[in-house]
Amino acid sequence: MAHNPQREDYQRLSLRFARELDQGDPVAATRAFASFGRRFAQDRDSLPQTDADRAFHLVVLAADVVDYRLPFATDEQAPGLIQRGKDLLDEAISLDPACHDAIRMRSSSKTPSIDARYRFLADRAEEVRASCEQARDEAVSELEGERRALAASIAMRPYWRWMASLAEEALICGRNRVAAEAAEKLLASDPRDCSDVRFTLAYALAKLEDEEGLADLERRYAEISPLRGADDPWILLSHVALAHKRCDFAGARAWLERLVGLYPGAVGALVRQTELPDGEFARLRVSPYSEDELILAVSEGIVLLQEGNDRAGRGVLGTWVAHEAARMDPAAAREAAGPSRPDSEGVQRP
């Protein structure tokens, strides 16, 4: 999960600081840069930065409030955190009217429905792309090598996050083909998939019953994600859904068994099927092959699990998955069906 707001904040200022130092004596610059980390942590205002940098720092603070503190807040704490998040984002936009991350995150509370938010993101996507590409072209001028690559990536990330949000909202709204198209457009701009939009694409392809498209996506993993194979829970749950849809229950069970074998606590997560709030800054950061990753994938997979009506109110696939998972480990299923665990035992947020 590559979009780490704190790390990106550090990268932005370190790159700007390095460029400022290039204009002076190399020996003095080396000594000065050695103190950068301390100054960033303890005296940030002393570092060279633009209003755009300051605005992004406010976005970082808002992300911590909204994505990593609010979901675990008490009823008494929540209103204050919500207002704090709004205030930080509004201040970021006032500092930098082109702060696309703040605009996108603020749209969640300003748009009256999921469909309206999808339309907002879709209508402004090309404007955001053009703005980020212009910022990239300006940022990379006179830069070479690793600095050039980093500057280009930083400039384009707000657009990548915008498109990732667009793909997710389209999927939730049932615009499955649009979700797949948005994901592919993002992958064309960012072939290394910093946003992990391939996960959203897998679910969109499953909703479209496009088995050939899912197989092609798996083949592309070698280029998109060379350090990890196509065995994440989004891919595996997509296979479960497709096999179940064609009434290949033995095949669906085999995919489910593979998922349970790979992930600790899988049976409990598959029985509970907890729905989590989506990350506003980006998809929540969790460790690969962790229980938290599976919980997140199951939450996003509600679009598959709750398809169709059944007497349990879960959806046909959701009920089947919970039943089959319980058969694999009845003790874990009984524990999962008991009182809910404290929030702190769910997805861990830094």
Tab-separated table of C-alpha atoms in Angstrom, residues 7-348:
chain	number	residue	atom	x	y	z
A	7	ARG	CA	6.345	9.705	3.805
A	8	GLU	CA	5.173	11.770	0.862
A	9	ASP	CA	5.270	14.932	2.979
A	10	TYR	CA	8.874	14.118	3.873
A	11	GLN	CA	9.768	13.440	0.230
A	12	ARG	CA	8.279	16.734	-0.939
A	13	LEU	CA	10.250	18.862	1.490
A	14	SER	CA	13.472	16.861	1.207
A	15	LEU	CA	13.427	17.268	-2.569
A	16	ARG	CA	12.819	21.008	-2.276
A	17	PHE	CA	15.527	21.311	0.379
A	18	ALA	CA	18.035	19.451	-1.795
A	19	ARG	CA	17.301	21.742	-4.750
A	20	GLU	CA	17.842	24.806	-2.577
A	21	LEU	CA	21.184	23.426	-1.378
A	22	ASP	CA	22.360	22.787	-4.949
A	23	GLN	CA	22.887	26.509	-5.322
A	24	GLY	CA	25.542	26.664	-2.575
A	25	ASP	CA	28.815	25.050	-1.558
A	26	PRO	CA	28.689	21.206	-1.861
A	27	VAL	CA	30.480	20.602	1.447
A	28	ALA	CA	28.190	22.969	3.325
A	29	ALA	CA	25.209	21.426	1.564
A	30	THR	CA	26.165	17.958	2.789
A	31	ARG	CA	26.375	19.199	6.367
A	32	ALA	CA	23.082	21.038	6.054
A	33	PHE	CA	21.244	18.054	4.645
A	34	ALA	CA	22.426	15.905	7.551
A	35	SER	CA	20.202	18.031	9.797
A	36	PHE	CA	17.138	17.814	7.542
A	37	GLY	CA	15.425	14.963	9.389
A	38	ARG	CA	15.656	16.726	12.747
A	39	ARG	CA	14.392	19.999	11.314
A	40	PHE	CA	11.524	18.238	9.533
A	41	ALA	CA	10.418	16.606	12.781
A	42	GLN	CA	11.055	19.480	15.186
A	43	ASP	CA	11.147	22.752	13.240
A	44	ARG	CA	9.297	22.212	10.000
A	45	ASP	CA	8.570	25.911	9.457
A	46	SER	CA	12.311	26.601	9.165
A	47	LEU	CA	12.506	24.538	5.954
A	48	PRO	CA	11.944	26.055	2.509
A	49	GLN	CA	8.413	25.322	1.302
A	50	THR	CA	5.662	26.733	-0.868
A	51	ASP	CA	1.984	27.211	-0.091
A	52	ALA	CA	1.372	23.966	-1.993
A	53	ASP	CA	3.743	22.172	0.394
A	54	ARG	CA	2.001	23.684	3.408
A	55	ALA	CA	-1.382	22.694	1.997
A	56	PHE	CA	-0.254	19.108	1.525
A	57	HIS	CA	0.954	19.007	5.130
A	58	LEU	CA	-2.562	20.003	6.205
A	59	VAL	CA	-3.895	17.143	4.076
A	60	VAL	CA	-1.533	14.797	5.929
A	61	LEU	CA	-2.931	15.989	9.256
A	62	ALA	CA	-6.484	15.595	7.964
A	63	ALA	CA	-5.759	12.067	6.742
A	64	ASP	CA	-4.553	11.090	10.195
A	65	VAL	CA	-7.730	12.485	11.765
A	66	VAL	CA	-10.244	11.120	9.253
A	67	ASP	CA	-8.716	7.816	8.185
A	68	TYR	CA	-6.865	6.637	11.280
A	69	ARG	CA	-8.530	8.237	14.306
A	70	LEU	CA	-12.185	8.858	13.476
A	71	PRO	CA	-13.145	5.193	12.844
A	72	PHE	CA	-12.072	4.317	16.396
A	73	ALA	CA	-13.503	7.411	18.088
A	74	THR	CA	-16.268	7.362	20.679
A	75	ASP	CA	-19.613	9.023	19.941
A	76	GLU	CA	-18.475	11.971	22.037
A	77	GLN	CA	-15.162	12.336	20.171
A	78	ALA	CA	-16.462	11.894	16.623
A	79	PRO	CA	-18.086	15.328	15.997
A	80	GLY	CA	-14.911	17.148	17.042
A	81	LEU	CA	-12.721	14.972	14.818
A	82	ILE	CA	-15.065	15.419	11.856
A	83	GLN	CA	-14.979	19.187	12.245
A	84	ARG	CA	-11.197	19.118	12.691
A	85	GLY	CA	-10.822	17.200	9.434
A	86	LYS	CA	-13.051	19.637	7.563
A	87	ASP	CA	-11.199	22.656	8.942
A	88	LEU	CA	-7.804	21.253	7.937
A	89	LEU	CA	-8.983	20.498	4.400
A	90	ASP	CA	-10.642	23.899	4.014
A	91	GLU	CA	-7.429	25.591	5.139
A	92	ALA	CA	-5.437	23.503	2.668
A	93	ILE	CA	-7.716	24.599	-0.189
A	94	SER	CA	-7.457	28.243	0.864
A	95	LEU	CA	-3.644	27.977	0.754
A	96	ASP	CA	-3.580	26.070	-2.540
A	97	PRO	CA	-6.761	26.116	-4.665
A	98	ALA	CA	-5.153	23.372	-6.781
A	99	CYS	CA	-4.728	21.013	-3.823
A	100	HIS	CA	-6.596	18.158	-5.493
A	101	ASP	CA	-6.224	15.792	-2.543
A	102	ALA	CA	-7.992	18.251	-0.232
A	103	ILE	CA	-10.704	18.963	-2.795
A	104	ARG	CA	-11.313	15.251	-3.339
A	105	MET	CA	-11.377	14.415	0.367
A	106	ARG	CA	-13.643	17.374	1.156
A	107	SER	CA	-16.124	16.246	-1.499
A	108	SER	CA	-17.102	13.267	0.669
A	109	SER	CA	-19.002	15.500	3.079
A	110	LYS	CA	-20.104	18.065	0.502
A	111	THR	CA	-21.779	15.731	-1.993
A	112	PRO	CA	-25.230	14.484	-0.910
A	113	SER	CA	-24.880	10.892	-2.139
A	114	ILE	CA	-22.431	8.270	-3.422
A	115	ASP	CA	-23.763	8.815	-6.924
A	116	ALA	CA	-23.200	12.571	-6.659
A	117	ARG	CA	-19.641	12.021	-5.461
A	118	TYR	CA	-18.979	9.678	-8.364
A	119	ARG	CA	-20.243	12.349	-10.761
A	120	PHE	CA	-18.090	15.018	-9.085
A	121	LEU	CA	-14.966	12.885	-9.433
A	122	ALA	CA	-15.768	11.870	-13.007
A	123	ASP	CA	-16.527	15.414	-14.156
A	124	ARG	CA	-13.223	16.815	-12.861
A	125	ALA	CA	-10.868	13.928	-13.641
A	126	GLU	CA	-9.468	15.396	-16.861
A	127	GLU	CA	-8.998	18.805	-15.249
A	128	VAL	CA	-7.014	17.180	-12.436
A	129	ARG	CA	-4.931	15.171	-14.909
A	130	ALA	CA	-4.020	18.297	-16.890
A	131	SER	CA	-3.161	20.212	-13.718
A	132	CYS	CA	-0.914	17.421	-12.391
A	133	GLU	CA	0.816	16.950	-15.725
A	134	GLN	CA	1.589	20.676	-15.866
A	135	ALA	CA	2.941	20.528	-12.301
A	136	ARG	CA	5.041	17.507	-13.267
A	137	ASP	CA	6.538	19.246	-16.312
A	138	GLU	CA	7.443	22.266	-14.210
A	139	ALA	CA	8.849	20.133	-11.367
A	140	VAL	CA	11.198	18.028	-13.491
A	141	SER	CA	12.780	20.898	-15.373
A	142	GLU	CA	16.529	20.943	-14.725
A	143	LEU	CA	16.361	17.677	-12.770
A	144	GLU	CA	17.943	14.374	-13.715
A	145	GLY	CA	18.052	10.789	-12.534
A	146	GLU	CA	16.365	9.784	-9.291
A	147	ARG	CA	15.376	13.331	-8.408
A	148	ARG	CA	13.597	13.731	-11.719
A	149	ALA	CA	11.711	10.460	-11.265
A	150	LEU	CA	10.701	11.356	-7.704
A	151	ALA	CA	9.542	14.850	-8.650
A	152	ALA	CA	7.461	13.452	-11.516
A	153	SER	CA	5.869	10.841	-9.243
A	154	ILE	CA	5.035	13.337	-6.491
A	155	ALA	CA	3.401	15.682	-8.987
A	156	MET	CA	1.206	12.933	-10.474
A	157	ARG	CA	0.108	11.247	-7.252
A	158	PRO	CA	-2.903	13.529	-6.604
A	159	TYR	CA	-4.236	12.502	-10.024
A	160	TRP	CA	-3.540	8.826	-9.305
A	161	ARG	CA	-5.422	9.065	-6.010
A	162	TRP	CA	-8.255	10.896	-7.756
A	163	MET	CA	-8.597	8.119	-10.330
A	164	ALA	CA	-8.391	5.422	-7.657
A	165	SER	CA	-11.250	7.103	-5.793
A	166	LEU	CA	-13.204	7.419	-9.034
A	167	ALA	CA	-12.796	3.694	-9.756
A	168	GLU	CA	-13.902	2.799	-6.216
A	169	GLU	CA	-16.946	5.079	-6.310
A	170	ALA	CA	-17.946	3.770	-9.725
A	171	LEU	CA	-17.778	0.202	-8.407
A	172	ILE	CA	-19.921	1.063	-5.383
A	173	CYS	CA	-22.448	2.772	-7.661
A	174	GLY	CA	-22.727	-0.315	-9.853
A	175	ARG	CA	-20.939	1.311	-12.791
A	176	ASN	CA	-18.705	-1.704	-13.155
A	177	ARG	CA	-17.474	-1.044	-16.671
A	178	VAL	CA	-16.662	2.562	-15.789
A	179	ALA	CA	-14.775	1.301	-12.726
A	180	ALA	CA	-12.717	-1.040	-14.896
A	181	GLU	CA	-12.038	1.714	-17.446
A	182	ALA	CA	-10.954	4.172	-14.727
A	183	ALA	CA	-8.659	1.537	-13.234
A	184	GLU	CA	-7.081	0.804	-16.605
A	185	LYS	CA	-6.596	4.517	-17.236
A	186	LEU	CA	-4.813	4.822	-13.911
A	187	LEU	CA	-2.612	1.814	-14.653
A	188	ALA	CA	-1.655	3.396	-17.979
A	189	SER	CA	-0.511	6.522	-16.118
A	190	ASP	CA	1.114	4.599	-13.249
A	191	PRO	CA	2.166	1.118	-14.449
A	192	ARG	CA	3.645	0.261	-11.020
A	193	ASP	CA	0.244	0.879	-9.427
A	194	CYS	CA	1.054	3.006	-6.386
A	195	SER	CA	-2.673	3.106	-5.612
A	196	ASP	CA	-3.244	-0.678	-5.776
A	197	VAL	CA	-6.097	0.013	-8.170
A	198	ARG	CA	-5.636	-3.500	-9.551
A	199	PHE	CA	-7.631	-4.659	-6.511
A	200	THR	CA	-10.588	-2.499	-7.523
A	201	LEU	CA	-10.162	-3.715	-11.103
A	202	ALA	CA	-10.346	-7.356	-9.973
A	203	TYR	CA	-13.718	-6.746	-8.305
A	204	ALA	CA	-15.016	-4.792	-11.302
A	205	LEU	CA	-14.079	-7.674	-13.605
A	206	ALA	CA	-15.779	-10.142	-11.258
A	207	LYS	CA	-18.940	-8.006	-11.300
A	208	LEU	CA	-18.771	-7.952	-15.097
A	209	GLU	CA	-18.286	-11.765	-15.076
A	210	ASP	CA	-15.204	-11.187	-17.226
A	211	GLU	CA	-13.126	-14.284	-16.481
A	212	GLU	CA	-10.824	-13.644	-19.413
A	213	GLY	CA	-10.171	-10.119	-18.182
A	214	LEU	CA	-9.367	-11.383	-14.696
A	215	ALA	CA	-6.963	-13.976	-16.105
A	216	ASP	CA	-5.273	-11.239	-18.139
A	217	LEU	CA	-4.950	-9.075	-15.025
A	218	GLU	CA	-3.248	-11.966	-13.213
A	219	ARG	CA	-0.761	-12.328	-16.059
A	220	ARG	CA	0.026	-8.612	-15.815
A	221	TYR	CA	0.891	-8.862	-12.119
A	222	ALA	CA	4.470	-9.794	-13.057
A	223	GLU	CA	4.891	-6.255	-14.432
A	224	ILE	CA	2.514	-4.354	-12.160
A	225	SER	CA	3.644	-5.926	-8.895
A	226	PRO	CA	6.818	-7.960	-9.479
A	227	LEU	CA	7.435	-8.519	-5.751
A	228	ARG	CA	4.050	-10.130	-5.176
A	229	GLY	CA	2.115	-12.732	-7.120
A	230	ALA	CA	-1.578	-12.739	-7.960
A	231	ASP	CA	-2.612	-14.284	-4.648
A	232	ASP	CA	-3.997	-11.268	-2.823
A	233	PRO	CA	-7.493	-11.610	-1.335
A	234	TRP	CA	-9.058	-9.361	-3.988
A	235	ILE	CA	-7.987	-11.758	-6.752
A	236	LEU	CA	-8.944	-14.847	-4.755
A	237	LEU	CA	-12.369	-13.508	-3.738
A	238	SER	CA	-12.986	-12.524	-7.363
A	239	HIS	CA	-12.330	-16.122	-8.378
A	240	VAL	CA	-14.682	-17.348	-5.645
A	241	ALA	CA	-17.396	-15.021	-6.956
A	242	LEU	CA	-16.953	-16.044	-10.595
A	243	ALA	CA	-16.967	-19.764	-9.820
A	244	HIS	CA	-20.029	-19.373	-7.609
A	245	LYS	CA	-21.811	-17.371	-10.305
A	246	ARG	CA	-21.450	-20.227	-12.798
A	247	CYS	CA	-22.560	-22.717	-10.107
A	248	ASP	CA	-19.105	-24.310	-9.906
A	249	PHE	CA	-19.322	-24.725	-6.148
A	250	ALA	CA	-16.408	-27.145	-5.946
A	251	GLY	CA	-14.227	-24.615	-7.761
A	252	ALA	CA	-15.438	-21.754	-5.562
A	253	ARG	CA	-14.713	-23.857	-2.476
A	254	ALA	CA	-11.183	-24.594	-3.742
A	255	TRP	CA	-10.456	-20.872	-4.171
A	256	LEU	CA	-11.907	-20.203	-0.712
A	257	GLU	CA	-9.716	-22.914	0.816
A	258	ARG	CA	-6.674	-21.309	-0.786
A	259	LEU	CA	-7.643	-17.969	0.744
A	260	VAL	CA	-8.129	-19.499	4.195
A	261	GLY	CA	-4.784	-21.266	3.912
A	262	LEU	CA	-2.940	-18.032	3.111
A	263	TYR	CA	-4.420	-15.678	5.699
A	264	PRO	CA	-4.396	-15.897	9.498
A	265	GLY	CA	-7.825	-15.388	11.018
A	266	ALA	CA	-9.446	-15.839	7.611
A	267	VAL	CA	-12.448	-17.830	8.816
A	268	GLY	CA	-13.402	-15.192	11.352
A	269	ALA	CA	-13.114	-12.395	8.783
A	270	LEU	CA	-15.170	-14.347	6.227
A	271	VAL	CA	-17.888	-15.135	8.765
A	272	ARG	CA	-18.126	-11.574	10.125
A	273	GLN	CA	-17.822	-9.768	6.769
A	274	THR	CA	-17.303	-6.421	8.505
A	275	GLU	CA	-17.771	-3.315	6.384
A	276	LEU	CA	-15.196	-0.603	7.076
A	277	PRO	CA	-15.227	3.075	6.043
A	278	ASP	CA	-13.089	3.673	2.962
A	279	GLY	CA	-9.885	5.643	3.377
A	280	GLU	CA	-10.348	9.250	2.282
A	281	PHE	CA	-6.715	9.978	1.441
A	282	ALA	CA	-6.090	6.593	-0.156
A	283	ARG	CA	-6.732	2.903	0.431
A	284	LEU	CA	-5.831	2.095	4.026
A	285	ARG	CA	-2.286	0.831	4.528
A	286	VAL	CA	-2.100	-2.741	5.806
A	287	SER	CA	0.567	-5.436	5.674
A	288	PRO	CA	0.483	-8.002	2.852
A	289	TYR	CA	-0.772	-11.444	3.889
A	290	SER	CA	-2.038	-10.087	7.207
A	291	GLU	CA	-5.474	-10.581	8.715
A	292	ASP	CA	-5.950	-6.826	8.364
A	293	GLU	CA	-5.446	-7.085	4.597
A	294	LEU	CA	-8.124	-9.756	4.353
A	295	ILE	CA	-10.528	-7.732	6.511
A	296	LEU	CA	-10.023	-4.777	4.166
A	297	ALA	CA	-10.523	-6.908	1.038
A	298	VAL	CA	-13.695	-8.469	2.473
A	299	SER	CA	-15.019	-5.013	3.335
A	300	GLU	CA	-14.414	-3.761	-0.201
A	301	GLY	CA	-15.812	-7.077	-1.482
A	302	ILE	CA	-19.248	-6.336	-0.025
A	303	VAL	CA	-20.182	-5.330	-3.592
A	304	LEU	CA	-19.768	-9.016	-4.491
A	305	LEU	CA	-20.868	-10.645	-1.247
A	306	GLN	CA	-24.159	-8.771	-0.917
A	307	GLU	CA	-25.277	-9.353	-4.495
A	308	GLY	CA	-28.772	-10.890	-4.645
A	309	ASN	CA	-31.260	-11.400	-1.839
A	310	ASP	CA	-31.349	-14.200	0.681
A	311	ARG	CA	-33.156	-14.802	3.948
A	312	ALA	CA	-30.048	-13.986	5.996
A	313	GLY	CA	-29.907	-10.497	4.469
A	314	ARG	CA	-26.260	-10.940	3.518
A	315	GLY	CA	-26.510	-11.656	-0.156
A	316	VAL	CA	-26.336	-15.052	-1.814
A	317	LEU	CA	-22.546	-15.179	-2.127
A	318	GLY	CA	-21.968	-13.666	1.309
A	319	THR	CA	-24.112	-16.315	2.979
A	320	TRP	CA	-22.434	-19.122	1.020
A	321	VAL	CA	-18.935	-17.837	1.866
A	322	ALA	CA	-19.759	-17.536	5.576
A	323	HIS	CA	-21.264	-21.042	5.597
A	324	GLU	CA	-18.339	-22.661	3.788
A	325	ALA	CA	-15.761	-20.836	5.904
A	326	ALA	CA	-17.550	-22.029	9.051
A	327	ARG	CA	-17.375	-25.616	7.806
A	328	MET	CA	-13.596	-25.291	7.449
A	329	ASP	CA	-13.100	-24.211	11.073
A	330	PRO	CA	-16.249	-24.462	13.220
A	331	ALA	CA	-14.483	-23.252	16.373
A	332	ALA	CA	-13.226	-20.066	14.702
A	333	ALA	CA	-16.669	-19.513	13.196
A	334	ARG	CA	-18.373	-19.817	16.601
A	335	GLU	CA	-15.924	-17.331	18.059
A	336	ALA	CA	-16.515	-14.918	15.158
A	337	ALA	CA	-20.282	-15.207	15.534
A	338	GLY	CA	-20.030	-14.192	19.210
A	339	PRO	CA	-19.756	-10.659	20.605
A	340	SER	CA	-17.910	-8.259	18.315
A	341	ARG	CA	-14.258	-7.677	19.049
A	342	PRO	CA	-13.115	-4.191	20.151
A	343	ASP	CA	-12.329	-1.849	17.265
A	344	SER	CA	-8.672	-1.868	18.207
A	345	GLU	CA	-8.542	-5.503	17.087
A	346	GLY	CA	-9.734	-4.653	13.605
A	347	VAL	CA	-7.637	-2.997	10.909
A	348	GLN	CA	-4.662	-1.439	12.628
